[in-house]
Coordinates of C-alpha atoms and ligand atoms in Angstrom, one line a residue:
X1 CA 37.1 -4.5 34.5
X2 CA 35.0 -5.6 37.2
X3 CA 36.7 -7.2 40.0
X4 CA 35.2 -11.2 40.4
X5 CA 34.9 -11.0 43.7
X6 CA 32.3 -8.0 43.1
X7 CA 30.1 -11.3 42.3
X8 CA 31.7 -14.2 43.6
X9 CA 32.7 -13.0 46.9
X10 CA 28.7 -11.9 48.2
X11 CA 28.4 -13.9 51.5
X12 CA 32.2 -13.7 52.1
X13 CA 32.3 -12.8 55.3
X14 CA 29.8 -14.7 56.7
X15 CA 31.2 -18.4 55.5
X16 CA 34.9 -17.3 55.2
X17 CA 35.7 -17.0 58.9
X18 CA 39.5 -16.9 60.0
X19 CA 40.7 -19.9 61.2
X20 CA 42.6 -19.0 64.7
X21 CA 45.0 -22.2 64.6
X22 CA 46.2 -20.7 61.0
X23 CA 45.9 -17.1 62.0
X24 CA 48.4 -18.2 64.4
X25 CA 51.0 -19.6 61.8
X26 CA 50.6 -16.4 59.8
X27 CA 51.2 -13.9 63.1
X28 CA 54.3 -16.0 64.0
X29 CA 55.6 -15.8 60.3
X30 CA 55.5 -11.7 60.0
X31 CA 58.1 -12.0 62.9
X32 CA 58.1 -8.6 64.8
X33 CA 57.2 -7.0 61.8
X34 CA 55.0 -3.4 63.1
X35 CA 53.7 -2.1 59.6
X36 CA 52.0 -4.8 57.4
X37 CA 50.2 -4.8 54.3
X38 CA 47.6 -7.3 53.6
X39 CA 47.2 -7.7 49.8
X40 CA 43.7 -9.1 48.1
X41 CA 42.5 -8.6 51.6
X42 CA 39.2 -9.3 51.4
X43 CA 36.9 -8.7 54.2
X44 CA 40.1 -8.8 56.7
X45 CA 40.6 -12.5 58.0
X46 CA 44.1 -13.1 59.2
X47 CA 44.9 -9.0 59.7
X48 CA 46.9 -9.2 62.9
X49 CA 45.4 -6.8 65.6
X50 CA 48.6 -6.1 67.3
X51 CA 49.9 -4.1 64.6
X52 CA 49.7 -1.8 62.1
X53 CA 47.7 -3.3 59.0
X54 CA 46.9 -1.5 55.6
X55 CA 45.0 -3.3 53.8
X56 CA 44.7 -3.7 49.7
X57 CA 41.9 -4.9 47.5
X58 CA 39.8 -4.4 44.2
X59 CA 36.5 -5.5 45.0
X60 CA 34.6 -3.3 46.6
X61 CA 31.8 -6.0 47.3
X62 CA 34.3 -7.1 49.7
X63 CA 35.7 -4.1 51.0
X64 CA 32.1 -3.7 51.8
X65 CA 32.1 -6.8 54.3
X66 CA 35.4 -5.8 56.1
X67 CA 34.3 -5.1 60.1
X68 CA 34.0 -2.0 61.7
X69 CA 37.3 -1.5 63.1
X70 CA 39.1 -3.8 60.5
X71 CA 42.3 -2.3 59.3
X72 CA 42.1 0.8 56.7
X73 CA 41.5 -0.6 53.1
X74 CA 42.7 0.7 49.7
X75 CA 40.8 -0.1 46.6
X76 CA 43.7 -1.6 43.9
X77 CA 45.6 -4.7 42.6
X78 CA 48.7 -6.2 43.5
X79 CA 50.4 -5.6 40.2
X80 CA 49.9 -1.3 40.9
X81 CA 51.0 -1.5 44.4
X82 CA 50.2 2.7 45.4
X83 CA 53.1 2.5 48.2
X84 CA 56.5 3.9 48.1
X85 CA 59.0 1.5 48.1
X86 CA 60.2 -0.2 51.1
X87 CA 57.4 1.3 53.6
X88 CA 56.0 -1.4 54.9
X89 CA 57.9 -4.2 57.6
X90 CA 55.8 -7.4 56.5
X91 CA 53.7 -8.2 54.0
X92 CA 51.3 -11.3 53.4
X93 CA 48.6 -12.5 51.1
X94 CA 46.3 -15.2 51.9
X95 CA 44.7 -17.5 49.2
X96 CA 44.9 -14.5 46.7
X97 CA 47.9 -15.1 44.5
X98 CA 46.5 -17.2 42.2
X99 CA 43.5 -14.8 41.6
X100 CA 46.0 -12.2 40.3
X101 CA 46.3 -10.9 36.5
X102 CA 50.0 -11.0 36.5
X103 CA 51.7 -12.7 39.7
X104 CA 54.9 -11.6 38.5
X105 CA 54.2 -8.7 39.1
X106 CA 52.1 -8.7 41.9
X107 CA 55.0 -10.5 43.9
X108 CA 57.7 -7.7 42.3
X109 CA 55.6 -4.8 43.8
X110 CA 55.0 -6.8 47.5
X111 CA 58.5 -7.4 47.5
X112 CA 59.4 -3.4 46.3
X113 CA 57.3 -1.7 49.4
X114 CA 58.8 -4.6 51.4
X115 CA 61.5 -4.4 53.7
X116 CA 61.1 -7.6 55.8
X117 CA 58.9 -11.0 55.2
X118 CA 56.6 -11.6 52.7
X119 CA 54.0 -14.2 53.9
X120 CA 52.1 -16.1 51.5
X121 CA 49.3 -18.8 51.9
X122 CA 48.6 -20.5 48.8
X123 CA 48.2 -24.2 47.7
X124 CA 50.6 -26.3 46.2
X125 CA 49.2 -27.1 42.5
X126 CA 51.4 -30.4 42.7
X127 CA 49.5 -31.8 45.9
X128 CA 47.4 -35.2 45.4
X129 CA 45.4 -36.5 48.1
X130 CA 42.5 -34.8 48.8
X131 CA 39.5 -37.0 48.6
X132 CA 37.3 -34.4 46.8
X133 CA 39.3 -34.5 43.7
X134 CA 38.1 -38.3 43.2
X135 CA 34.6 -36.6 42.7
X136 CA 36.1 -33.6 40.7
X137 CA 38.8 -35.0 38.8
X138 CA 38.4 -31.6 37.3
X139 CA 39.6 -29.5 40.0
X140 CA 43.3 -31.1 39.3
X141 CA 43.4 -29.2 36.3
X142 CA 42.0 -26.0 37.2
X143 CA 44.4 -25.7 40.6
X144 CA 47.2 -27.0 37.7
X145 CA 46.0 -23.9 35.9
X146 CA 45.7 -20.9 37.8
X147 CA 48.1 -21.9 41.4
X148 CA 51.5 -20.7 40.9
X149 CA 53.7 -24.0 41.5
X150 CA 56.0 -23.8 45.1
X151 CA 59.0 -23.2 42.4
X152 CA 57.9 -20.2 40.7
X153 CA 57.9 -18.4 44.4
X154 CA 61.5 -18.8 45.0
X155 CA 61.7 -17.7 41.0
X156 CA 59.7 -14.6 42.2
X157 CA 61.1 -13.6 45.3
X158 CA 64.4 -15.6 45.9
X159 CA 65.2 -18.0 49.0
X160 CA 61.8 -18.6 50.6
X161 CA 60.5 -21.5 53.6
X162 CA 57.7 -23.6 52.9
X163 CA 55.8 -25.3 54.8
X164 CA 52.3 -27.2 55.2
X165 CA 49.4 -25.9 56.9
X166 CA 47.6 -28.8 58.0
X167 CA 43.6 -28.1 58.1
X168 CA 41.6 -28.7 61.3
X169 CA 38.8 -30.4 61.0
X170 CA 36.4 -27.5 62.3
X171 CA 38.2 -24.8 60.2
X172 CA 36.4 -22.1 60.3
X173 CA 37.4 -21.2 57.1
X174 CA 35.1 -22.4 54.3
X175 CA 37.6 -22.7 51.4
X176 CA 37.8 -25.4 49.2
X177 CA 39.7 -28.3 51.4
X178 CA 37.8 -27.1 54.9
X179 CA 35.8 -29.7 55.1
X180 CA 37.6 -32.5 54.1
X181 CA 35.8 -33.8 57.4
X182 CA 32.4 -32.6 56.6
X183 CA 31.8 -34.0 53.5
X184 CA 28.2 -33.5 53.6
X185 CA 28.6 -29.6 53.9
X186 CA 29.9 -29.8 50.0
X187 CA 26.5 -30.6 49.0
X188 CA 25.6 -27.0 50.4
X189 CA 24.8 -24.5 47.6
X190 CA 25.7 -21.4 49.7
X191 CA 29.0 -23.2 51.3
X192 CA 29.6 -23.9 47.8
X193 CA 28.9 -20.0 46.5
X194 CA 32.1 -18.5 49.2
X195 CA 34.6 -21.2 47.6
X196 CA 35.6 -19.8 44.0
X197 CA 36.8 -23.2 42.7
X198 CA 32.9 -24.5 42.7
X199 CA 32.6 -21.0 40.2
X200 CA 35.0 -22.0 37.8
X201 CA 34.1 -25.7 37.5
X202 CA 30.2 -24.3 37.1
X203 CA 27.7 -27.2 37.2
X204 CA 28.6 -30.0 39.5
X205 CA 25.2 -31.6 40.0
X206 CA 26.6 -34.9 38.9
X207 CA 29.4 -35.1 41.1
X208 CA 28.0 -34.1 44.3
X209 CA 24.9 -36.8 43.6
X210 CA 27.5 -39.4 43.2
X211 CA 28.9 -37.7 46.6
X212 CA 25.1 -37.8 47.9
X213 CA 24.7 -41.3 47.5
X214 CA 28.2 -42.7 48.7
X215 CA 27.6 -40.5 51.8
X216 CA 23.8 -42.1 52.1
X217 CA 25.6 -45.6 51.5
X218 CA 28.7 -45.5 53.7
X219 CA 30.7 -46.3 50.5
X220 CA 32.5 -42.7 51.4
X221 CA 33.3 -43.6 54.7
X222 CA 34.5 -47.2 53.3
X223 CA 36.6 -45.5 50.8
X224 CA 38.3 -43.3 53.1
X225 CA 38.6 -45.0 56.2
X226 CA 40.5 -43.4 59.2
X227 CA 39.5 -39.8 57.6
X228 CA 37.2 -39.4 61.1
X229 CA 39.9 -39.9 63.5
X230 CA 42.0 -36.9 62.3
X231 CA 41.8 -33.8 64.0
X232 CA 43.6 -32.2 61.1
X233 CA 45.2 -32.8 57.3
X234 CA 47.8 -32.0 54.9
X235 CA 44.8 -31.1 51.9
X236 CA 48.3 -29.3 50.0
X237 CA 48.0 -26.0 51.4
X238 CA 51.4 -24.2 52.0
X239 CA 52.9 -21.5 54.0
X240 CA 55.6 -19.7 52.1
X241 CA 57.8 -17.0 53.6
X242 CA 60.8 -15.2 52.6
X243 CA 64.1 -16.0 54.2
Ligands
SAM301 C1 39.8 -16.0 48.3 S1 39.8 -14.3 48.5 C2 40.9 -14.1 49.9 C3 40.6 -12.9 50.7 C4 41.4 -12.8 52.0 N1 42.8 -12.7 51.8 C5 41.0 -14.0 52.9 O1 41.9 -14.7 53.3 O2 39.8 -14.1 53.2 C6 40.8 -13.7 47.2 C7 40.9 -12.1 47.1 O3 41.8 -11.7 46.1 C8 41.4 -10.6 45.6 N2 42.0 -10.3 44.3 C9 41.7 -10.7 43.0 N3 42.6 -10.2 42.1 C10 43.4 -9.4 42.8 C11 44.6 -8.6 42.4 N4 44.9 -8.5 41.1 N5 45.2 -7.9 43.4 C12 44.9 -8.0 44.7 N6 43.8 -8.8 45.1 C13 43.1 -9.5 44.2 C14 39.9 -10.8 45.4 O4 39.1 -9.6 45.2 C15 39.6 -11.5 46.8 O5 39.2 -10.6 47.7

């Protein structure tokens, strides 16, 4: 099977920056942890440089964007972790469970080559709030549909923290709730292409006109007033880490 991100995932590296201010939350939640594994790594964001990092992923299109220098990379999925058990201190996964075949078993094998935390940044399915879903009423369904809920984490992995990751409002990360600030950026084809979301709904033309037009109007800043004096925002994105 070809991994998606072998097609979705060209221009990664360039629109899918690390954030520091969340880079920070994920560094302080691996603890003194040495040995990490990063799983669905990507092209490397978040892999602490004050440590050692292996890295895991499928797609070789994004193995392909990982720096020179990044962290050594092993082509595979979370469910087939190649690691014997308990070698690594820390493990984490950013905004890669829900991509996962069988994240059961993705989360069994983390936890099996994990001695200490497991840190996990994912989105809580359950969230409401973000102003984008009133344009893509449709985007409740699919995160309803393919996030794990905050439940099924402490199902998979027993006692776990969790806690929100506000968004700033120059993330440098382009996923999905980045630019709750920025509306206008959403109306950008190749800000849309890095955010996998916009490739599961598939045409969105309608939407984003209506978006178009109440950004030309000022009826979006009507609607959401107060949006512009936030420096940051709880869009439902969660930090979950084992206890
Ligand atoms: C949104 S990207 C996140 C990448 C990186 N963690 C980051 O924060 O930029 C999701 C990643 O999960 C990977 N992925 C998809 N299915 C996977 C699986 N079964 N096991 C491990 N990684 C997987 C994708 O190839 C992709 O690189």
């Amino acid at each position: 099977m070809t991994p998606a991100y072998d097609r979705i995932g060209v221009n990664y590296a360039a629109l899918r920056k690390p954030d520091p201010r969340i880079a920070a939350r994920i560094e302080r939640a691996l603890g003194a942890a040495r040995r990490v594994l990063n799983v669905g790594a990507g092209a490397g964001s978040y892999e602490p440089a004050n440590r050692e990092v292996v890295a895991l992923e499928p797609s070789l299109e994004m193995i392909r964007q990982r720096p020179a220098g990044a962290a050594p990379v092993v082509q595979g999925r979370a469910e087939a972790l190649p690691f014997a058990d308990a070698s690594f201190d820390a493990a984490m996964a950013v905004l890669t469970v829900h991509h996962w075949a069988d994240e059961t078993k993705g989360l069994a094998e983390m936890r099996r080559v994990t001695r200490g935390p497991i840190v996990i940044l994912t989105y809580d399915p359950a969230f409401r709030g973000f102003w984008l879903a009133d344009y893509l009423p449709e985007l409740v369904a699919l995160d309803e549909a393919q996030m794990p809920t905050m439940a099924d984490y402490a199902a998979w992995l027993g006692p776990v923290d969790i806690s929100p990751v506000p968004i700033p409002h120059d993330c440098a990360d382009g996923f999905l709730a980045a630019y709750w600030r920025r509306p206008r950026l959403y109306l950008d084809e190749r800000v849309r292409a890095a955010i996998s979301s916009f490739w599961a709904l598939g045409d969105v033309s309608e939407a984003l006109a209506r978006l178009a037009s109440d950004l030309d109007s000022g009826a979006w800043a009507r609607r959401y007033p107060g949006l512009a004096d936030l420096d940051q925002c709880d869009c439902g994105y969660r930090l979950v880490v084992t206890k």
